[in-house]
PDB file of C-alpha atoms in Angstrom:
ATOM      1  CA  MET A  33      42.399  61.328  83.449  1.00  0.00           C
ATOM      2  CA  ALA A  34      46.030  62.087  82.321  1.00  0.00           C
ATOM      3  CA  ASP A  35      44.406  63.410  79.089  1.00  0.00           C
ATOM      4  CA  VAL A  36      42.149  65.815  80.763  1.00  0.00           C
ATOM      5  CA  ASN A  37      44.402  66.977  83.058  1.00  0.00           C
ATOM      6  CA  GLY A  38      46.827  67.705  80.210  1.00  0.00           C
ATOM      7  CA  GLY A  39      44.200  69.568  78.397  1.00  0.00           C
ATOM      8  CA  LEU A  40      43.334  71.985  81.044  1.00  0.00           C
ATOM      9  CA  VAL A  41      47.168  72.729  81.700  1.00  0.00           C
ATOM     10  CA  THR A  42      47.256  73.474  77.856  1.00  0.00           C
ATOM     11  CA  ILE A  43      44.242  75.839  78.194  1.00  0.00           C
ATOM     12  CA  ILE A  44      45.857  77.270  81.513  1.00  0.00           C
ATOM     13  CA  VAL A  45      49.221  77.916  79.428  1.00  0.00           C
ATOM     14  CA  LEU A  46      47.985  79.514  76.110  1.00  0.00           C
ATOM     15  CA  LEU A  47      45.296  81.743  78.263  1.00  0.00           C
ATOM     16  CA  TYR A  48      48.524  83.155  79.870  1.00  0.00           C
ATOM     17  CA  GLN A  49      50.518  83.743  76.568  1.00  0.00           C
ATOM     18  CA  LEU A  50      47.415  85.685  75.384  1.00  0.00           C
ATOM     19  CA  PHE A  51      47.570  87.618  78.762  1.00  0.00           C
ATOM     20  CA  LEU A  52      51.446  88.141  77.949  1.00  0.00           C
ATOM     21  CA  TYR A  53      50.544  88.816  74.906  1.00  0.00           C
ATOM     22  CA  ILE A  54      47.617  91.736  75.387  1.00  0.00           C
ATOM     23  CA  ARG A  55      49.759  93.205  78.270  1.00  0.00           C
ATOM     24  CA  SER A  56      52.567  94.019  75.683  1.00  0.00           C
ATOM     25  CA  ILE A  57      50.867  95.471  73.384  1.00  0.00           C
ATOM     26  CA  ASN A  58      51.157  99.637  73.827  1.00  0.00           C
ATOM     27  CA  PRO A  59      48.511 100.765  76.299  1.00  0.00           C
ATOM     28  CA  PHE A  60      46.489 103.033  73.652  1.00  0.00           C
ATOM     29  CA  LYS A  61      46.412 100.915  71.346  1.00  0.00           C
ATOM     30  CA  ARG A  62      45.237  98.173  73.563  1.00  0.00           C
ATOM     31  CA  GLU A  63      42.444 100.401  74.916  1.00  0.00           C
ATOM     32  CA  ALA A  64      41.522 100.568  70.964  1.00  0.00           C
ATOM     33  CA  ILE A  65      41.662  97.189  69.700  1.00  0.00           C
ATOM     34  CA  PHE A  66      38.768  96.648  73.109  1.00  0.00           C
ATOM     35  CA  LEU A  67      36.736  99.072  71.870  1.00  0.00           C
ATOM     36  CA  VAL A  68      36.840  97.605  68.230  1.00  0.00           C
ATOM     37  CA  ILE A  69      36.472  94.240  69.375  1.00  0.00           C
ATOM     38  CA  HIS A  70      33.038  95.440  72.093  1.00  0.00           C
ATOM     39  CA  ASN A  71      32.154  97.156  68.281  1.00  0.00           C
ATOM     40  CA  PHE A  72      31.773  94.130  66.359  1.00  0.00           C
ATOM     41  CA  PHE A  73      30.266  92.113  69.803  1.00  0.00           C
ATOM     42  CA  LEU A  74      27.612  95.396  69.770  1.00  0.00           C
ATOM     43  CA  TYR A  75      26.440  94.012  66.543  1.00  0.00           C
ATOM     44  CA  HIS A  76      25.154  90.568  68.696  1.00  0.00           C
ATOM     45  CA  ILE A  77      23.860  92.029  71.421  1.00  0.00           C
ATOM     46  CA  ILE A  78      21.601  94.617  69.189  1.00  0.00           C
ATOM     47  CA  ASN A  79      20.378  91.682  67.559  1.00  0.00           C
ATOM     48  CA  ARG A  80      19.009  89.998  71.058  1.00  0.00           C
ATOM     49  CA  PHE A  81      17.178  93.852  71.586  1.00  0.00           C
ATOM     50  CA  LYS A  82      15.731  93.080  67.973  1.00  0.00           C
ATOM     51  CA  HIS A  83      14.946  89.761  69.112  1.00  0.00           C
ATOM     52  CA  MET A  84      12.818  90.590  72.212  1.00  0.00           C
ATOM     53  CA  ALA A  85      11.331  93.305  69.999  1.00  0.00           C
ATOM     54  CA  GLN A  86      10.161  91.556  67.220  1.00  0.00           C
ATOM     55  CA  SER A  87       8.653  88.625  69.205  1.00  0.00           C
ATOM     56  CA  SER A  88       5.673  90.761  70.234  1.00  0.00           C
ATOM     57  CA  ILE A  89       4.252  90.509  66.829  1.00  0.00           C
ATOM     58  CA  ASN A  90       4.560  86.463  66.465  1.00  0.00           C
ATOM     59  CA  ASN A  91       6.863  87.058  63.208  1.00  0.00           C
ATOM     60  CA  LEU A  92       9.247  83.746  63.167  1.00  0.00           C
ATOM     61  CA  GLY A  93      11.292  85.257  60.590  1.00  0.00           C
ATOM     62  CA  PRO A  94      15.150  85.968  61.612  1.00  0.00           C
ATOM     63  CA  VAL A  95      15.970  89.777  62.802  1.00  0.00           C
ATOM     64  CA  ASN A  96      18.650  89.785  61.036  1.00  0.00           C
ATOM     65  CA  THR A  97      19.109  93.140  58.758  1.00  0.00           C
ATOM     66  CA  PHE A  98      23.458  93.426  59.305  1.00  0.00           C
ATOM     67  CA  TYR A  99      23.888  91.030  56.749  1.00  0.00           C
ATOM     68  CA  TYR A 100      27.312  91.031  56.221  1.00  0.00           C
ATOM     69  CA  VAL A 101      28.732  90.019  59.400  1.00  0.00           C
ATOM     70  CA  PRO A 102      29.105  86.451  60.857  1.00  0.00           C
ATOM     71  CA  LEU A 103      27.914  84.390  63.454  1.00  0.00           C
ATOM     72  CA  VAL A 104      24.268  85.855  63.599  1.00  0.00           C
ATOM     73  CA  TYR A 105      21.957  85.189  65.972  1.00  0.00           C
ATOM     74  CA  GLU A 106      19.186  83.555  64.391  1.00  0.00           C
ATOM     75  CA  GLU A 107      16.669  82.127  67.018  1.00  0.00           C
ATOM     76  CA  PRO A 108      13.382  81.923  65.917  1.00  0.00           C
ATOM     77  CA  ALA A 109      10.898  84.366  68.199  1.00  0.00           C
ATOM     78  CA  ALA A 110       8.698  83.193  70.685  1.00  0.00           C
ATOM     79  CA  LEU A 111       5.550  84.809  70.852  1.00  0.00           C
ATOM     80  CA  GLN A 112       4.876  87.063  73.555  1.00  0.00           C
ATOM     81  CA  SER A 113       1.333  89.191  74.462  1.00  0.00           C
ATOM     82  CA  TYR A 114       2.782  92.826  74.547  1.00  0.00           C
ATOM     83  CA  GLU A 115       1.180  93.691  70.633  1.00  0.00           C
ATOM     84  CA  GLU A 116       3.242  97.298  70.557  1.00  0.00           C
ATOM     85  CA  LEU A 117       6.854  96.572  71.421  1.00  0.00           C
ATOM     86  CA  HIS A 118       7.669  96.145  67.594  1.00  0.00           C
ATOM     87  CA  MET A 119       6.990  99.481  66.727  1.00  0.00           C
ATOM     88  CA  VAL A 120      10.537 100.945  68.167  1.00  0.00           C
ATOM     89  CA  LEU A 121      12.005  98.906  65.104  1.00  0.00           C
ATOM     90  CA  LYS A 122       9.938 101.220  63.280  1.00  0.00           C
ATOM     91  CA  SER A 123      10.746 104.186  64.854  1.00  0.00           C
ATOM     92  CA  LYS A 124      12.892 106.959  62.810  1.00  0.00           C
ATOM     93  CA  ALA A 125      15.448 106.663  65.625  1.00  0.00           C
ATOM     94  CA  TRP A 126      15.771 103.040  65.139  1.00  0.00           C
ATOM     95  CA  THR A 127      16.041 103.381  61.483  1.00  0.00           C
ATOM     96  CA  PHE A 128      19.348 106.015  62.306  1.00  0.00           C
ATOM     97  CA  PHE A 129      20.828 103.840  64.701  1.00  0.00           C
ATOM     98  CA  GLU A 130      21.001 101.205  62.503  1.00  0.00           C
ATOM     99  CA  THR A 131      22.098 103.017  59.303  1.00  0.00           C
ATOM    100  CA  LEU A 132      24.691 104.819  62.000  1.00  0.00           C
ATOM    101  CA  PHE A 133      25.706 101.283  63.152  1.00  0.00           C
ATOM    102  CA  ARG A 134      26.636 100.051  59.941  1.00  0.00           C
ATOM    103  CA  HIS A 135      28.130 103.120  58.571  1.00  0.00           C
ATOM    104  CA  HIS A 136      30.214 103.005  62.235  1.00  0.00           C
ATOM    105  CA  LEU A 137      31.103  99.323  61.149  1.00  0.00           C
ATOM    106  CA  ALA A 138      32.635 100.989  57.848  1.00  0.00           C
ATOM    107  CA  LEU A 139      34.405 103.220  59.605  1.00  0.00           C
ATOM    108  CA  LEU A 140      36.421 100.587  62.002  1.00  0.00           C
ATOM    109  CA  LEU A 141      38.506  99.578  58.774  1.00  0.00           C
ATOM    110  CA  PRO A 142      40.987 103.009  58.432  1.00  0.00           C
ATOM    111  CA  PHE A 143      40.933 103.130  62.327  1.00  0.00           C
ATOM    112  CA  ILE A 144      42.386  99.089  62.623  1.00  0.00           C
ATOM    113  CA  LEU A 145      44.187 100.184  59.864  1.00  0.00           C
ATOM    114  CA  ALA A 146      45.914 103.261  61.415  1.00  0.00           C
ATOM    115  CA  LEU A 147      46.826 101.281  64.111  1.00  0.00           C
ATOM    116  CA  ILE A 148      48.820  98.892  62.483  1.00  0.00           C
ATOM    117  CA  VAL A 149      50.593 102.375  60.905  1.00  0.00           C
ATOM    118  CA  PRO A 150      53.780 103.258  63.034  1.00  0.00           C
ATOM    119  CA  ARG A 151      54.052 106.701  64.351  1.00  0.00           C
ATOM    120  CA  CYS A 152      50.338 107.503  63.511  1.00  0.00           C
ATOM    121  CA  LYS A 153      48.563 109.674  65.913  1.00  0.00           C
ATOM    122  CA  LEU A 154      45.232 108.749  64.951  1.00  0.00           C
ATOM    123  CA  VAL A 155      43.861 112.013  66.108  1.00  0.00           C
ATOM    124  CA  TYR A 156      41.195 112.771  63.323  1.00  0.00           C
ATOM    125  CA  VAL A 157      40.093 109.230  62.757  1.00  0.00           C
ATOM    126  CA  SER A 158      40.031 108.112  66.840  1.00  0.00           C
ATOM    127  CA  SER A 159      37.754 111.424  66.764  1.00  0.00           C
ATOM    128  CA  LEU A 160      35.097 110.064  64.622  1.00  0.00           C
ATOM    129  CA  VAL A 161      35.197 106.782  65.724  1.00  0.00           C
ATOM    130  CA  ILE A 162      34.704 108.300  69.996  1.00  0.00           C
ATOM    131  CA  MET A 163      31.585 110.690  68.290  1.00  0.00           C
ATOM    132  CA  SER A 164      30.235 107.620  66.329  1.00  0.00           C
ATOM    133  CA  ASN A 165      30.228 105.472  69.195  1.00  0.00           C
ATOM    134  CA  LEU A 166      28.866 108.323  71.759  1.00  0.00           C
ATOM    135  CA  ALA A 167      26.049 108.721  69.023  1.00  0.00           C
ATOM    136  CA  MET A 168      25.097 104.647  68.282  1.00  0.00           C
ATOM    137  CA  CYS A 169      24.868 104.444  72.846  1.00  0.00           C
ATOM    138  CA  VAL A 170      22.156 107.677  73.049  1.00  0.00           C
ATOM    139  CA  CYS A 171      20.387 105.973  70.412  1.00  0.00           C
ATOM    140  CA  PHE A 172      20.627 102.751  71.681  1.00  0.00           C
ATOM    141  CA  VAL A 173      19.539 103.967  74.934  1.00  0.00           C
ATOM    142  CA  TYR A 174      16.777 105.975  73.564  1.00  0.00           C
ATOM    143  CA  SER A 175      15.072 102.851  72.037  1.00  0.00           C
ATOM    144  CA  MET A 176      15.604 100.830  74.521  1.00  0.00           C
ATOM    145  CA  TRP A 177      13.827 103.753  76.795  1.00  0.00           C
ATOM    146  CA  GLN A 178      11.435 103.664  74.209  1.00  0.00           C
ATOM    147  CA  TRP A 179      11.126  99.614  74.697  1.00  0.00           C
ATOM    148  CA  LEU A 180      10.467  99.941  78.030  1.00  0.00           C
ATOM    149  CA  ILE A 181       7.724 102.837  77.894  1.00  0.00           C
ATOM    150  CA  LEU A 182       5.826 100.594  75.434  1.00  0.00           C
ATOM    151  CA  GLY A 183       6.157  97.673  77.616  1.00  0.00           C
ATOM    152  CA  GLY A 184       6.310  98.576  81.124  1.00  0.00           C
ATOM    153  CA  LEU A 185       8.575  98.057  84.143  1.00  0.00           C
ATOM    154  CA  SER A 186       8.014  94.248  84.279  1.00  0.00           C
ATOM    155  CA  LEU A 187      10.060  93.604  81.239  1.00  0.00           C
ATOM    156  CA  SER A 188      13.096  95.727  82.588  1.00  0.00           C
ATOM    157  CA  TRP A 189      14.934  92.138  83.802  1.00  0.00           C
ATOM    158  CA  GLN A 190      15.255  90.932  80.181  1.00  0.00           C
ATOM    159  CA  LEU A 191      16.563  93.877  79.153  1.00  0.00           C
ATOM    160  CA  LEU A 192      19.333  94.398  81.796  1.00  0.00           C
ATOM    161  CA  PRO A 193      22.359  92.288  80.044  1.00  0.00           C
ATOM    162  CA  ILE A 194      21.612  94.277  76.851  1.00  0.00           C
ATOM    163  CA  PHE A 195      21.549  97.424  78.916  1.00  0.00           C
ATOM    164  CA  PHE A 196      24.928  96.542  80.663  1.00  0.00           C
ATOM    165  CA  LEU A 197      26.964  94.785  77.819  1.00  0.00           C
ATOM    166  CA  GLY A 198      26.018  96.986  75.312  1.00  0.00           C
ATOM    167  CA  PRO A 199      25.882 101.372  76.413  1.00  0.00           C
ATOM    168  CA  VAL A 200      27.162 100.573  79.656  1.00  0.00           C
ATOM    169  CA  VAL A 201      30.390  98.616  78.613  1.00  0.00           C
ATOM    170  CA  GLN A 202      30.921 100.836  75.514  1.00  0.00           C
ATOM    171  CA  LEU A 203      30.659 103.395  77.678  1.00  0.00           C
ATOM    172  CA  LEU A 204      33.353 102.547  79.777  1.00  0.00           C
ATOM    173  CA  LEU A 205      35.423 101.872  77.041  1.00  0.00           C
ATOM    174  CA  MET A 206      34.849 104.322  74.909  1.00  0.00           C
ATOM    175  CA  GLY A 207      36.037 106.780  78.495  1.00  0.00           C
ATOM    176  CA  ARG A 208      39.261 104.971  78.841  1.00  0.00           C
ATOM    177  CA  PHE A 209      40.028 105.044  75.242  1.00  0.00           C
ATOM    178  CA  THR A 210      39.543 109.161  75.288  1.00  0.00           C
ATOM    179  CA  ALA A 211      40.785 109.597  78.333  1.00  0.00           C
ATOM    180  CA  ARG A 212      44.096 107.341  77.550  1.00  0.00           C
ATOM    181  CA  MET A 213      44.323 110.173  73.956  1.00  0.00           C
ATOM    182  CA  LEU A 214      43.799 112.632  76.088  1.00  0.00           C
ATOM    183  CA  ARG A 215      46.541 112.162  78.846  1.00  0.00           C
ATOM    184  CA  ASN A 216      49.244 111.257  75.919  1.00  0.00           C
ATOM    185  CA  LEU A 217      48.409 115.023  74.455  1.00  0.00           C
ATOM    186  CA  TRP A 218      48.177 113.961  70.722  1.00  0.00           C
ATOM    187  CA  ILE A 219      49.576 115.843  67.715  1.00  0.00           C
ATOM    188  CA  VAL A 220      49.568 115.269  64.500  1.00  0.00           C
ATOM    189  CA  VAL A 221      52.391 113.804  63.022  1.00  0.00           C
TER     190      VAL A 221
END
């Protein structure tokens, strides 16, 4: 029993130290880091959506098409009766979205590096990241809307967690980051 209590106390102390460390980061950089973390988390949300769409064609293969990101969700797809849902993954909007997402992940590297550099105002890179996030959000919501039209509203409960963890959180983080950027009245150093 003492080991369990000691383990719980250790976990609580580590979480509190992590909380204090995050609070000590510059607020602008903290918002930027949260946006970057969510963009990597968005990869798994996209694979969940692809898994739902792929399950309509009885394809038991993996759904991952972003081969260079770790911790891939690779559960086999289960058969459903909606035979048209996979058409969302073959649309031009989805192809554009996947290409945009790959390029967006590549854009995050200079953004992360610019966060490390002191006295860097990040105006151009931040604007590109915000515009890329907005375009990704619009494309992803459009694909979800297509999926709902093909599958009907009976499938909307399956889509709610993906919608709230994906585009809604992305828009909130993007709005906070943009507001923080505009509030500081950035200029190029």
